[in-house]
Short mmCIF file of C-alpha atoms in Angstrom, two decimals:
data_model
loop_
_atom_site.label_atom_id
_atom_site.label_comp_id
_atom_site.label_asym_id
_atom_site.label_seq_id
_atom_site.Cartn_x
_atom_site.Cartn_y
_atom_site.Cartn_z
CA UNK A 1041 0.00 0.00 0.00
CA UNK A 1042 1.25 3.50 -0.78
CA UNK A 1043 1.33 6.28 1.78
CA UNK A 1044 -1.95 7.81 0.59
CA UNK A 1045 -4.89 6.01 -0.96
CA UNK A 1046 -7.86 7.82 -2.47
CA UNK A 1047 -11.18 6.07 -2.93
CA UNK A 1048 -12.23 7.64 -6.23
CA UNK A 1049 -15.86 6.57 -5.69
CA UNK A 1050 -16.02 8.73 -2.55
CA UNK A 1051 -13.66 11.59 -3.46
CA UNK A 1052 -15.45 14.87 -4.31
CA UNK A 1053 -12.19 16.40 -5.60
CA UNK A 1054 -12.86 19.39 -3.35
CA UNK A 1055 -9.19 19.87 -2.42
CA UNK A 1056 -9.83 20.02 1.32
CA UNK A 1057 -7.05 17.51 2.00
CA UNK A 1058 -4.64 19.54 -0.14
CA UNK A 1059 -5.51 22.79 1.64
CA UNK A 1060 -5.40 21.28 5.13
CA UNK A 1061 -2.20 19.18 4.90
CA UNK A 1062 0.24 20.89 7.30
CA UNK A 1063 3.23 19.46 5.41
CA UNK A 1064 1.80 20.47 2.00
CA UNK A 1065 2.58 17.04 0.53
CA UNK A 1066 -0.77 16.38 -1.16
CA UNK A 1067 -1.24 17.74 -4.66
CA UNK A 1068 -3.99 18.10 -7.25
CA UNK A 1069 -3.04 19.14 -10.77
CA UNK A 1070 -6.55 20.47 -11.40
CA UNK A 1071 -10.07 20.30 -10.00
CA UNK A 1072 -10.71 17.42 -12.40
CA UNK A 1073 -7.92 15.32 -10.86
CA UNK A 1074 -7.79 13.32 -7.66
CA UNK A 1075 -5.39 14.21 -4.84
CA UNK A 1076 -2.04 12.42 -4.94
CA UNK A 1077 1.01 12.44 -2.69
CA UNK A 1078 3.73 14.80 -3.89
CA UNK A 1079 7.15 13.52 -4.93
CA UNK A 1080 8.69 13.76 -1.43
CA UNK A 1081 5.57 12.76 0.50
CA UNK A 1082 7.11 9.69 2.13
CA UNK A 1083 9.98 11.79 3.45
CA UNK A 1084 8.03 14.85 4.59
CA UNK A 1085 4.70 13.40 5.76
CA UNK A 1086 4.16 14.34 9.43
CA UNK A 1087 1.99 11.25 9.97
CA UNK A 1088 -0.58 13.50 11.64
CA UNK A 1089 -3.57 11.91 9.88
CA UNK A 1090 -5.20 15.31 9.41
CA UNK A 1091 -5.92 14.64 5.73
CA UNK A 1092 -7.93 11.55 6.66
CA UNK A 1093 -9.73 13.33 9.50
CA UNK A 1094 -10.79 16.39 7.46
CA UNK A 1095 -12.11 14.55 4.40
CA UNK A 1096 -15.90 14.91 4.68
CA UNK A 1097 -16.47 11.90 2.43
CA UNK A 1098 -14.07 9.42 4.02
CA UNK A 1099 -12.21 9.12 0.72
CA UNK A 1100 -8.64 9.21 2.02
CA UNK A 1101 -6.67 6.54 3.83
CA UNK A 1102 -3.06 6.42 4.88
CA UNK A 1103 -1.14 3.18 5.05
CA UNK A 1104 -1.69 3.26 8.83
CA UNK A 1105 -4.98 5.18 9.22
CA UNK A 1106 -8.46 4.75 7.74
CA UNK A 1107 -11.52 7.02 8.01
CA UNK A 1108 -13.06 4.49 10.40
CA UNK A 1109 -10.14 5.14 12.79
CA UNK A 1110 -11.12 8.83 13.04
CA UNK A 1111 -14.09 9.37 15.31
CA UNK A 1112 -16.20 12.29 14.11
CA UNK A 1113 -15.78 15.58 15.92
CA UNK A 1114 -19.12 16.75 17.28
CA UNK A 1115 -19.15 20.46 16.51
CA UNK A 1116 -22.06 21.01 18.89
CA UNK A 1117 -19.77 19.87 21.74
CA UNK A 1118 -16.96 22.31 20.91
CA UNK A 1119 -15.92 24.42 23.88
CA UNK A 1120 -16.17 28.15 23.76
CA UNK A 1121 -13.08 30.13 24.72
CA UNK A 1122 -14.65 30.84 28.10
CA UNK A 1123 -15.51 27.16 28.70
CA UNK A 1124 -12.00 26.05 27.74
CA UNK A 1125 -10.50 28.61 30.11
CA UNK A 1126 -12.80 27.49 32.93
CA UNK A 1127 -11.95 23.84 32.31
CA UNK A 1128 -8.20 24.47 32.31
CA UNK A 1129 -8.20 26.86 35.28
CA UNK A 1130 -10.35 24.60 37.44
CA UNK A 1131 -8.19 21.49 36.94
CA UNK A 1132 -6.48 20.26 40.10
CA UNK A 1133 -4.09 17.44 40.92
CA UNK A 1134 -5.45 15.90 44.08
CA UNK A 1135 -3.44 13.17 45.75
CA UNK A 1136 -6.16 11.90 48.08
CA UNK A 1137 -7.62 8.80 46.52
CA UNK A 1138 -10.65 6.71 47.30
CA UNK A 1139 -10.09 3.24 48.69
CA UNK A 1140 -11.69 1.41 45.77
CA UNK A 1141 -10.34 0.31 42.43
CA UNK A 1142 -11.20 2.01 39.17
CA UNK A 1143 -13.23 -0.29 36.91
CA UNK A 1144 -11.14 -1.96 34.19
CA UNK A 1145 -13.52 -0.74 31.46
CA UNK A 1146 -13.10 2.86 32.64
CA UNK A 1147 -9.30 2.53 32.71
CA UNK A 1148 -9.26 1.05 29.22
CA UNK A 1149 -11.44 3.87 27.90
CA UNK A 1150 -9.22 6.53 29.49
CA UNK A 1151 -6.07 4.96 28.05
CA UNK A 1152 -7.70 4.73 24.63
CA UNK A 1153 -8.64 8.42 24.79
CA UNK A 1154 -5.13 9.34 25.95
CA UNK A 1155 -3.75 7.81 22.76
CA UNK A 1156 -5.36 10.66 20.80
CA UNK A 1157 -3.02 13.19 22.41
CA UNK A 1158 -0.72 14.77 19.82
CA UNK A 1159 2.91 13.77 19.61
CA UNK A 1160 5.77 14.62 17.27
CA UNK A 1161 5.09 13.11 13.84
CA UNK A 1162 2.22 11.25 15.52
CA UNK A 1163 4.75 8.67 16.72
CA UNK A 1164 2.88 8.23 20.01
CA UNK A 1165 5.99 6.96 21.82
CA UNK A 1166 4.26 6.31 25.11
CA UNK A 1167 3.65 2.97 26.75
CA UNK A 1168 1.14 2.28 29.46
CA UNK A 1169 1.36 0.03 32.48
CA UNK A 1170 -1.79 -0.28 34.56
CA UNK A 1171 -1.16 -1.74 38.00
CA UNK A 1172 -4.27 -2.97 39.77
CA UNK A 1173 -2.74 -4.65 42.85
CA UNK A 1174 -2.73 -2.17 45.76
CA UNK A 1175 0.38 -3.60 47.37
CA UNK A 1176 2.25 -3.38 44.06
CA UNK A 1177 1.17 0.25 43.66
CA UNK A 1178 2.55 1.01 47.14
CA UNK A 1179 5.80 -0.82 46.36
CA UNK A 1180 6.25 1.12 43.11
CA UNK A 1181 5.41 4.41 44.84
CA UNK A 1182 8.15 3.63 47.36
CA UNK A 1183 10.64 3.11 44.54
CA UNK A 1184 9.72 6.47 43.06
CA UNK A 1185 10.24 8.18 46.41
CA UNK A 1186 13.68 6.59 46.81
#
């Protein structure tokens, strides 16, 4: 599979992917043509997936990302500037925890959501370790303190 695949049945040839690509590696010779990766696309692609995410018709895929991998953004849930400020200013790091485990399903959902955080070239270099055993958590916390 090449870096960029265009489903010609779905592509409206609207040029949105070309306009929105932050690395400017997608080209269209004319409005009659389909988007194609430029000559240095493999080298300069940021692997951000933005081209796939912004295509309103789900016509683009990357060799590692399909339209189905991009959950739709609900515009009606977008935060206003004031709401974003309130959210960020009211955030606290509290170190008093409840004496009950977090449900596995909730942990898995949170970790899945965390994977959407941006990273350089979308490399997502993080790895997760979820420790459920209370005594093991205490032992690891002791190692961190030392």
